[in-house]
JSON list of C-alpha atoms in Angstrom, two decimals:
[
{"chain": "J", "resi": 1, "resn": "MET", "atom": "CA", "xyz": [103.60, 82.48, 80.67]},
{"chain": "J", "resi": 2, "resn": "ALA", "atom": "CA", "xyz": [103.44, 81.76, 77.00]},
{"chain": "J", "resi": 3, "resn": "LEU", "atom": "CA", "xyz": [102.65, 85.09, 75.41]},
{"chain": "J", "resi": 4, "resn": "ASP", "atom": "CA", "xyz": [101.39, 85.52, 71.87]},
{"chain": "J", "resi": 5, "resn": "GLU", "atom": "CA", "xyz": [103.31, 87.26, 69.09]},
{"chain": "J", "resi": 6, "resn": "LEU", "atom": "CA", "xyz": [101.28, 90.48, 69.42]},
{"chain": "J", "resi": 7, "resn": "THR", "atom": "CA", "xyz": [102.38, 90.77, 73.05]},
{"chain": "J", "resi": 8, "resn": "GLU", "atom": "CA", "xyz": [105.98, 90.10, 72.05]},
{"chain": "J", "resi": 9, "resn": "GLU", "atom": "CA", "xyz": [105.71, 92.85, 69.39]},
{"chain": "J", "resi": 10, "resn": "LEU", "atom": "CA", "xyz": [104.16, 95.26, 71.92]},
{"chain": "J", "resi": 11, "resn": "ALA", "atom": "CA", "xyz": [107.12, 94.59, 74.21]},
{"chain": "J", "resi": 12, "resn": "ARG", "atom": "CA", "xyz": [109.61, 95.39, 71.46]},
{"chain": "J", "resi": 13, "resn": "SER", "atom": "CA", "xyz": [107.73, 98.59, 70.63]},
{"chain": "J", "resi": 14, "resn": "ALA", "atom": "CA", "xyz": [107.51, 99.59, 74.30]},
{"chain": "J", "resi": 15, "resn": "ALA", "atom": "CA", "xyz": [111.23, 98.92, 74.72]},
{"chain": "J", "resi": 16, "resn": "GLY", "atom": "CA", "xyz": [111.78, 101.32, 71.84]},
{"chain": "J", "resi": 17, "resn": "GLY", "atom": "CA", "xyz": [109.91, 104.07, 73.70]},
{"chain": "J", "resi": 18, "resn": "ASP", "atom": "CA", "xyz": [106.31, 103.68, 72.44]},
{"chain": "J", "resi": 19, "resn": "HIS", "atom": "CA", "xyz": [104.18, 104.70, 75.45]},
{"chain": "J", "resi": 20, "resn": "ARG", "atom": "CA", "xyz": [100.91, 103.46, 73.92]},
{"chain": "J", "resi": 21, "resn": "ALA", "atom": "CA", "xyz": [102.46, 100.06, 73.34]},
{"chain": "J", "resi": 22, "resn": "LEU", "atom": "CA", "xyz": [103.61, 100.00, 76.97]},
{"chain": "J", "resi": 23, "resn": "GLY", "atom": "CA", "xyz": [100.09, 100.73, 78.24]},
{"chain": "J", "resi": 24, "resn": "GLU", "atom": "CA", "xyz": [98.60, 98.00, 76.07]},
{"chain": "J", "resi": 25, "resn": "LEU", "atom": "CA", "xyz": [101.39, 95.61, 77.05]},
{"chain": "J", "resi": 26, "resn": "LEU", "atom": "CA", "xyz": [100.76, 96.12, 80.77]},
{"chain": "J", "resi": 27, "resn": "ARG", "atom": "CA", "xyz": [97.03, 95.62, 80.28]},
{"chain": "J", "resi": 28, "resn": "ARG", "atom": "CA", "xyz": [97.59, 92.37, 78.35]},
{"chain": "J", "resi": 29, "resn": "ILE", "atom": "CA", "xyz": [100.14, 90.81, 80.72]},
{"chain": "J", "resi": 30, "resn": "GLU", "atom": "CA", "xyz": [98.45, 91.66, 84.04]},
{"chain": "J", "resi": 31, "resn": "PRO", "atom": "CA", "xyz": [96.27, 88.50, 84.28]},
{"chain": "J", "resi": 32, "resn": "ASP", "atom": "CA", "xyz": [99.22, 86.22, 83.46]},
{"chain": "J", "resi": 33, "resn": "VAL", "atom": "CA", "xyz": [101.50, 88.04, 85.91]},
{"chain": "J", "resi": 34, "resn": "LEU", "atom": "CA", "xyz": [98.89, 87.74, 88.67]},
{"chain": "J", "resi": 35, "resn": "ARG", "atom": "CA", "xyz": [98.49, 83.99, 88.00]},
{"chain": "J", "resi": 36, "resn": "HIS", "atom": "CA", "xyz": [102.25, 83.51, 88.10]},
{"chain": "J", "resi": 37, "resn": "CYS", "atom": "CA", "xyz": [102.57, 85.49, 91.36]},
{"chain": "J", "resi": 38, "resn": "ALA", "atom": "CA", "xyz": [99.76, 83.40, 92.86]},
{"chain": "J", "resi": 39, "resn": "ARG", "atom": "CA", "xyz": [101.75, 80.25, 92.09]},
{"chain": "J", "resi": 40, "resn": "ILE", "atom": "CA", "xyz": [104.58, 81.62, 94.21]},
{"chain": "J", "resi": 41, "resn": "LEU", "atom": "CA", "xyz": [102.68, 83.45, 96.97]},
{"chain": "J", "resi": 42, "resn": "PRO", "atom": "CA", "xyz": [99.80, 81.55, 98.59]},
{"chain": "J", "resi": 43, "resn": "TYR", "atom": "CA", "xyz": [97.72, 84.55, 99.73]},
{"chain": "J", "resi": 44, "resn": "HIS", "atom": "CA", "xyz": [95.80, 86.44, 97.06]},
{"chain": "J", "resi": 45, "resn": "GLN", "atom": "CA", "xyz": [96.53, 89.88, 98.51]},
{"chain": "J", "resi": 46, "resn": "ASP", "atom": "CA", "xyz": [100.26, 89.13, 98.53]},
{"chain": "J", "resi": 47, "resn": "ALA", "atom": "CA", "xyz": [100.07, 87.91, 94.93]},
{"chain": "J", "resi": 48, "resn": "GLU", "atom": "CA", "xyz": [98.24, 91.12, 93.95]},
{"chain": "J", "resi": 49, "resn": "GLU", "atom": "CA", "xyz": [100.94, 93.23, 95.62]},
{"chain": "J", "resi": 50, "resn": "ALA", "atom": "CA", "xyz": [103.66, 91.29, 93.79]},
{"chain": "J", "resi": 51, "resn": "CYS", "atom": "CA", "xyz": [101.72, 91.65, 90.53]},
{"chain": "J", "resi": 52, "resn": "GLN", "atom": "CA", "xyz": [101.56, 95.43, 90.93]},
{"chain": "J", "resi": 53, "resn": "ASP", "atom": "CA", "xyz": [105.28, 95.53, 91.76]},
{"chain": "J", "resi": 54, "resn": "THR", "atom": "CA", "xyz": [105.99, 93.45, 88.66]},
{"chain": "J", "resi": 55, "resn": "LEU", "atom": "CA", "xyz": [103.95, 95.72, 86.38]},
{"chain": "J", "resi": 56, "resn": "LEU", "atom": "CA", "xyz": [105.72, 98.75, 87.84]},
{"chain": "J", "resi": 57, "resn": "ALA", "atom": "CA", "xyz": [109.10, 97.07, 87.31]},
{"chain": "J", "resi": 58, "resn": "VAL", "atom": "CA", "xyz": [108.19, 96.27, 83.70]},
{"chain": "J", "resi": 59, "resn": "ALA", "atom": "CA", "xyz": [107.11, 99.88, 83.10]},
{"chain": "J", "resi": 60, "resn": "ARG", "atom": "CA", "xyz": [110.29, 101.26, 84.64]},
{"chain": "J", "resi": 61, "resn": "ASN", "atom": "CA", "xyz": [112.70, 98.79, 83.05]},
{"chain": "J", "resi": 62, "resn": "ILE", "atom": "CA", "xyz": [111.18, 98.00, 79.65]},
{"chain": "J", "resi": 63, "resn": "GLY", "atom": "CA", "xyz": [113.98, 100.03, 78.05]},
{"chain": "J", "resi": 64, "resn": "ARG", "atom": "CA", "xyz": [116.42, 97.40, 79.33]},
{"chain": "J", "resi": 65, "resn": "PHE", "atom": "CA", "xyz": [114.63, 94.66, 77.43]},
{"chain": "J", "resi": 66, "resn": "GLU", "atom": "CA", "xyz": [117.00, 94.10, 74.53]},
{"chain": "J", "resi": 67, "resn": "GLY", "atom": "CA", "xyz": [114.95, 91.57, 72.60]},
{"chain": "J", "resi": 68, "resn": "ARG", "atom": "CA", "xyz": [117.73, 88.95, 72.53]},
{"chain": "J", "resi": 69, "resn": "ALA", "atom": "CA", "xyz": [115.39, 86.49, 74.23]},
{"chain": "J", "resi": 70, "resn": "ARG", "atom": "CA", "xyz": [111.61, 86.41, 74.17]},
{"chain": "J", "resi": 71, "resn": "PHE", "atom": "CA", "xyz": [109.80, 89.00, 76.29]},
{"chain": "J", "resi": 72, "resn": "SER", "atom": "CA", "xyz": [107.94, 86.18, 78.05]},
{"chain": "J", "resi": 73, "resn": "THR", "atom": "CA", "xyz": [111.27, 84.85, 79.38]},
{"chain": "J", "resi": 74, "resn": "TRP", "atom": "CA", "xyz": [112.30, 88.31, 80.60]},
{"chain": "J", "resi": 75, "resn": "LEU", "atom": "CA", "xyz": [108.86, 88.76, 82.17]},
{"chain": "J", "resi": 76, "resn": "HIS", "atom": "CA", "xyz": [109.13, 85.40, 83.98]},
{"chain": "J", "resi": 77, "resn": "ILE", "atom": "CA", "xyz": [112.35, 86.51, 85.61]},
{"chain": "J", "resi": 78, "resn": "VAL", "atom": "CA", "xyz": [111.00, 89.93, 86.61]},
{"chain": "J", "resi": 79, "resn": "THR", "atom": "CA", "xyz": [107.83, 88.33, 88.01]},
{"chain": "J", "resi": 80, "resn": "ALA", "atom": "CA", "xyz": [109.68, 85.68, 90.03]},
{"chain": "J", "resi": 81, "resn": "ASN", "atom": "CA", "xyz": [112.06, 88.30, 91.44]},
{"chain": "J", "resi": 82, "resn": "CYS", "atom": "CA", "xyz": [109.22, 90.66, 92.38]},
{"chain": "J", "resi": 83, "resn": "ALA", "atom": "CA", "xyz": [107.24, 87.86, 94.05]},
{"chain": "J", "resi": 84, "resn": "ARG", "atom": "CA", "xyz": [110.29, 86.83, 96.07]},
{"chain": "J", "resi": 85, "resn": "THR", "atom": "CA", "xyz": [110.98, 90.46, 97.00]},
{"chain": "J", "resi": 86, "resn": "THR", "atom": "CA", "xyz": [107.36, 90.89, 98.10]},
{"chain": "J", "resi": 87, "resn": "TYR", "atom": "CA", "xyz": [107.67, 87.78, 100.26]},
{"chain": "J", "resi": 88, "resn": "ARG", "atom": "CA", "xyz": [110.87, 89.07, 101.89]},
{"chain": "J", "resi": 89, "resn": "SER", "atom": "CA", "xyz": [109.23, 92.45, 102.51]},
{"chain": "J", "resi": 90, "resn": "LEU", "atom": "CA", "xyz": [106.16, 90.88, 104.09]},
{"chain": "J", "resi": 91, "resn": "LYS", "atom": "CA", "xyz": [108.32, 88.65, 106.23]},
{"chain": "J", "resi": 92, "resn": "ARG", "atom": "CA", "xyz": [110.43, 91.62, 107.37]},
{"chain": "J", "resi": 93, "resn": "ARG", "atom": "CA", "xyz": [107.32, 93.68, 108.20]},
{"chain": "J", "resi": 94, "resn": "ALA", "atom": "CA", "xyz": [105.87, 90.81, 110.22]},
{"chain": "J", "resi": 95, "resn": "ALA", "atom": "CA", "xyz": [109.12, 90.44, 112.16]},
{"chain": "J", "resi": 96, "resn": "GLU", "atom": "CA", "xyz": [109.17, 94.17, 112.93]},
{"chain": "J", "resi": 97, "resn": "GLN", "atom": "CA", "xyz": [105.72, 94.11, 114.53]},
{"chain": "J", "resi": 98, "resn": "THR", "atom": "CA", "xyz": [105.91, 94.33, 118.27]},
{"chain": "J", "resi": 99, "resn": "SER", "atom": "CA", "xyz": [103.62, 92.48, 120.61]},
{"chain": "J", "resi": 100, "resn": "ASP", "atom": "CA", "xyz": [101.76, 95.66, 121.58]},
{"chain": "J", "resi": 101, "resn": "GLU", "atom": "CA", "xyz": [100.90, 96.38, 117.94]},
{"chain": "J", "resi": 102, "resn": "LEU", "atom": "CA", "xyz": [98.53, 94.30, 115.90]},
{"chain": "J", "resi": 103, "resn": "PRO", "atom": "CA", "xyz": [98.93, 90.68, 116.89]},
{"chain": "J", "resi": 104, "resn": "MET", "atom": "CA", "xyz": [100.59, 88.40, 114.38]},
{"chain": "J", "resi": 105, "resn": "GLN", "atom": "CA", "xyz": [97.88, 86.65, 112.44]},
{"chain": "J", "resi": 106, "resn": "ARG", "atom": "CA", "xyz": [98.70, 83.02, 112.11]},
{"chain": "J", "resi": 107, "resn": "PRO", "atom": "CA", "xyz": [96.92, 81.20, 109.33]},
{"chain": "J", "resi": 108, "resn": "ASP", "atom": "CA", "xyz": [94.27, 78.76, 110.44]},
{"chain": "J", "resi": 109, "resn": "VAL", "atom": "CA", "xyz": [95.92, 75.40, 109.76]},
{"chain": "J", "resi": 110, "resn": "ARG", "atom": "CA", "xyz": [92.53, 73.88, 108.96]},
{"chain": "J", "resi": 111, "resn": "ARG", "atom": "CA", "xyz": [92.08, 76.34, 106.08]},
{"chain": "J", "resi": 112, "resn": "VAL", "atom": "CA", "xyz": [95.61, 76.61, 104.66]},
{"chain": "J", "resi": 113, "resn": "SER", "atom": "CA", "xyz": [96.60, 73.94, 102.18]},
{"chain": "J", "resi": 114, "resn": "VAL", "atom": "CA", "xyz": [99.71, 71.85, 102.54]},
{"chain": "J", "resi": 115, "resn": "ILE", "atom": "CA", "xyz": [100.81, 73.24, 99.19]},
{"chain": "J", "resi": 116, "resn": "ALA", "atom": "CA", "xyz": [100.62, 76.82, 100.48]},
{"chain": "J", "resi": 117, "resn": "GLY", "atom": "CA", "xyz": [102.69, 75.90, 103.52]},
{"chain": "J", "resi": 118, "resn": "SER", "atom": "CA", "xyz": [105.22, 74.14, 101.32]},
{"chain": "J", "resi": 119, "resn": "ARG", "atom": "CA", "xyz": [105.55, 77.21, 99.13]},
{"chain": "J", "resi": 120, "resn": "LEU", "atom": "CA", "xyz": [106.35, 79.33, 102.18]},
{"chain": "J", "resi": 121, "resn": "ASP", "atom": "CA", "xyz": [108.99, 76.81, 103.22]},
{"chain": "J", "resi": 122, "resn": "LEU", "atom": "CA", "xyz": [110.39, 76.88, 99.71]},
{"chain": "J", "resi": 123, "resn": "LEU", "atom": "CA", "xyz": [110.52, 80.68, 99.70]},
{"chain": "J", "resi": 124, "resn": "ASP", "atom": "CA", "xyz": [112.42, 80.61, 102.99]},
{"chain": "J", "resi": 125, "resn": "ALA", "atom": "CA", "xyz": [114.82, 78.03, 101.58]},
{"chain": "J", "resi": 126, "resn": "MET", "atom": "CA", "xyz": [115.29, 80.10, 98.41]},
{"chain": "J", "resi": 127, "resn": "GLU", "atom": "CA", "xyz": [116.05, 83.16, 100.54]},
{"chain": "J", "resi": 128, "resn": "SER", "atom": "CA", "xyz": [118.71, 81.19, 102.40]},
{"chain": "J", "resi": 129, "resn": "LEU", "atom": "CA", "xyz": [120.17, 79.87, 99.14]},
{"chain": "J", "resi": 130, "resn": "GLU", "atom": "CA", "xyz": [120.24, 83.34, 97.63]},
{"chain": "J", "resi": 131, "resn": "ALA", "atom": "CA", "xyz": [122.13, 84.71, 100.63]},
{"chain": "J", "resi": 132, "resn": "ALA", "atom": "CA", "xyz": [124.66, 81.87, 100.60]},
{"chain": "J", "resi": 133, "resn": "LYS", "atom": "CA", "xyz": [125.05, 81.16, 96.88]},
{"chain": "J", "resi": 134, "resn": "PRO", "atom": "CA", "xyz": [123.36, 83.70, 94.58]},
{"chain": "J", "resi": 135, "resn": "ASP", "atom": "CA", "xyz": [124.65, 82.02, 91.38]},
{"chain": "J", "resi": 136, "resn": "LEU", "atom": "CA", "xyz": [122.90, 78.82, 92.35]},
{"chain": "J", "resi": 137, "resn": "ALA", "atom": "CA", "xyz": [119.71, 80.61, 93.37]},
{"chain": "J", "resi": 138, "resn": "GLN", "atom": "CA", "xyz": [119.46, 82.40, 90.04]},
{"chain": "J", "resi": 139, "resn": "ALA", "atom": "CA", "xyz": [119.79, 79.12, 88.12]},
{"chain": "J", "resi": 140, "resn": "LEU", "atom": "CA", "xyz": [117.22, 77.38, 90.34]},
{"chain": "J", "resi": 141, "resn": "VAL", "atom": "CA", "xyz": [114.70, 80.21, 89.98]},
{"chain": "J", "resi": 142, "resn": "LEU", "atom": "CA", "xyz": [114.98, 80.09, 86.19]},
{"chain": "J", "resi": 143, "resn": "ARG", "atom": "CA", "xyz": [114.59, 76.30, 86.07]},
{"chain": "J", "resi": 144, "resn": "ASP", "atom": "CA", "xyz": [112.15, 75.42, 88.86]},
{"chain": "J", "resi": 145, "resn": "ILE", "atom": "CA", "xyz": [110.09, 78.59, 89.30]},
{"chain": "J", "resi": 146, "resn": "VAL", "atom": "CA", "xyz": [110.20, 80.21, 85.87]},
{"chain": "J", "resi": 147, "resn": "GLN", "atom": "CA", "xyz": [110.26, 76.71, 84.33]},
{"chain": "J", "resi": 148, "resn": "LEU", "atom": "CA", "xyz": [112.75, 77.40, 81.56]},
{"chain": "J", "resi": 149, "resn": "ASP", "atom": "CA", "xyz": [114.44, 74.38, 80.04]},
{"chain": "J", "resi": 150, "resn": "TYR", "atom": "CA", "xyz": [118.14, 73.82, 80.73]},
{"chain": "J", "resi": 151, "resn": "ASN", "atom": "CA", "xyz": [119.26, 75.35, 77.42]},
{"chain": "J", "resi": 152, "resn": "GLU", "atom": "CA", "xyz": [117.24, 78.51, 78.12]},
{"chain": "J", "resi": 153, "resn": "VAL", "atom": "CA", "xyz": [118.70, 78.75, 81.63]},
{"chain": "J", "resi": 154, "resn": "ALA", "atom": "CA", "xyz": [122.22, 78.51, 80.22]},
{"chain": "J", "resi": 155, "resn": "GLU", "atom": "CA", "xyz": [121.41, 81.13, 77.59]},
{"chain": "J", "resi": 156, "resn": "GLN", "atom": "CA", "xyz": [119.86, 83.54, 80.10]},
{"chain": "J", "resi": 157, "resn": "LEU", "atom": "CA", "xyz": [122.83, 83.24, 82.44]},
{"chain": "J", "resi": 158, "resn": "GLY", "atom": "CA", "xyz": [125.42, 83.29, 79.65]},
{"chain": "J", "resi": 159, "resn": "ILE", "atom": "CA", "xyz": [127.04, 80.06, 80.85]},
{"chain": "J", "resi": 160, "resn": "PRO", "atom": "CA", "xyz": [127.66, 76.64, 79.27]},
{"chain": "J", "resi": 161, "resn": "LEU", "atom": "CA", "xyz": [124.85, 74.08, 79.47]},
{"chain": "J", "resi": 162, "resn": "GLY", "atom": "CA", "xyz": [126.88, 71.79, 81.76]},
{"chain": "J", "resi": 163, "resn": "THR", "atom": "CA", "xyz": [127.51, 74.64, 84.19]},
{"chain": "J", "resi": 164, "resn": "ALA", "atom": "CA", "xyz": [123.80, 75.48, 84.25]},
{"chain": "J", "resi": 165, "resn": "LYS", "atom": "CA", "xyz": [122.91, 71.85, 85.01]},
{"chain": "J", "resi": 166, "resn": "SER", "atom": "CA", "xyz": [125.55, 71.70, 87.72]},
{"chain": "J", "resi": 167, "resn": "ARG", "atom": "CA", "xyz": [124.32, 74.90, 89.39]},
{"chain": "J", "resi": 168, "resn": "ILE", "atom": "CA", "xyz": [120.72, 73.67, 89.34]},
{"chain": "J", "resi": 169, "resn": "HIS", "atom": "CA", "xyz": [121.76, 70.32, 90.81]},
{"chain": "J", "resi": 170, "resn": "GLN", "atom": "CA", "xyz": [123.80, 71.99, 93.58]},
{"chain": "J", "resi": 171, "resn": "ALA", "atom": "CA", "xyz": [120.97, 74.42, 94.32]},
{"chain": "J", "resi": 172, "resn": "ARG", "atom": "CA", "xyz": [118.45, 71.59, 94.59]},
{"chain": "J", "resi": 173, "resn": "LYS", "atom": "CA", "xyz": [120.75, 69.72, 96.99]},
{"chain": "J", "resi": 174, "resn": "HIS", "atom": "CA", "xyz": [121.11, 72.86, 99.12]},
{"chain": "J", "resi": 175, "resn": "VAL", "atom": "CA", "xyz": [117.35, 73.42, 99.22]},
{"chain": "J", "resi": 176, "resn": "GLN", "atom": "CA", "xyz": [116.73, 69.74, 99.90]},
{"chain": "J", "resi": 177, "resn": "GLY", "atom": "CA", "xyz": [119.12, 69.98, 102.85]},
{"chain": "J", "resi": 178, "resn": "LEU", "atom": "CA", "xyz": [116.95, 72.77, 104.26]},
{"chain": "J", "resi": 179, "resn": "LEU", "atom": "CA", "xyz": [113.56, 71.20, 103.47]},
{"chain": "J", "resi": 180, "resn": "GLY", "atom": "CA", "xyz": [114.37, 67.55, 103.96]},
{"chain": "J", "resi": 181, "resn": "GLU", "atom": "CA", "xyz": [113.64, 64.58, 101.77]},
{"chain": "J", "resi": 182, "resn": "ASP", "atom": "CA", "xyz": [110.17, 65.83, 100.81]},
{"chain": "J", "resi": 183, "resn": "TYR", "atom": "CA", "xyz": [111.70, 68.33, 98.38]},
{"chain": "J", "resi": 184, "resn": "ARG", "atom": "CA", "xyz": [112.38, 66.82, 94.98]}
]
């Protein structure tokens, strides 16, 4: 999500308490947030739910945006976290359904892309990584999902560049162990 300078300025104003700037900011970022959520969640309705959660999180937490990094970087992190939280919530709700309630709807394998299935596997693997090694998961999300470069990952996490690279490497090995050789 490369946002223009006007959007970055709106974010700084909204962080300072300008409610009009916040409204305009949310309106401007919604399409980008939805696209980013759709890259993580394969079903459009799930991506829309994650998008709404992200916009709500931005509105509630904009005061925490300190402006040390670009707003687009902060927004990437919030979006990725909300999409992953939405996925966990959907997964939990599906597991709680009993057989006498609505039957579990399995996707028609003829209509679901391999990419969509892979993303679900990746989300499961990320959930496992986050439970086992949250430091590694955070670094991997910033690098492979948010697509920050290594220097930006190190800056966001407040760690040396070598440590960031090491965490990303270890996280990838962990995820590859769960997904097999197809994950690279």
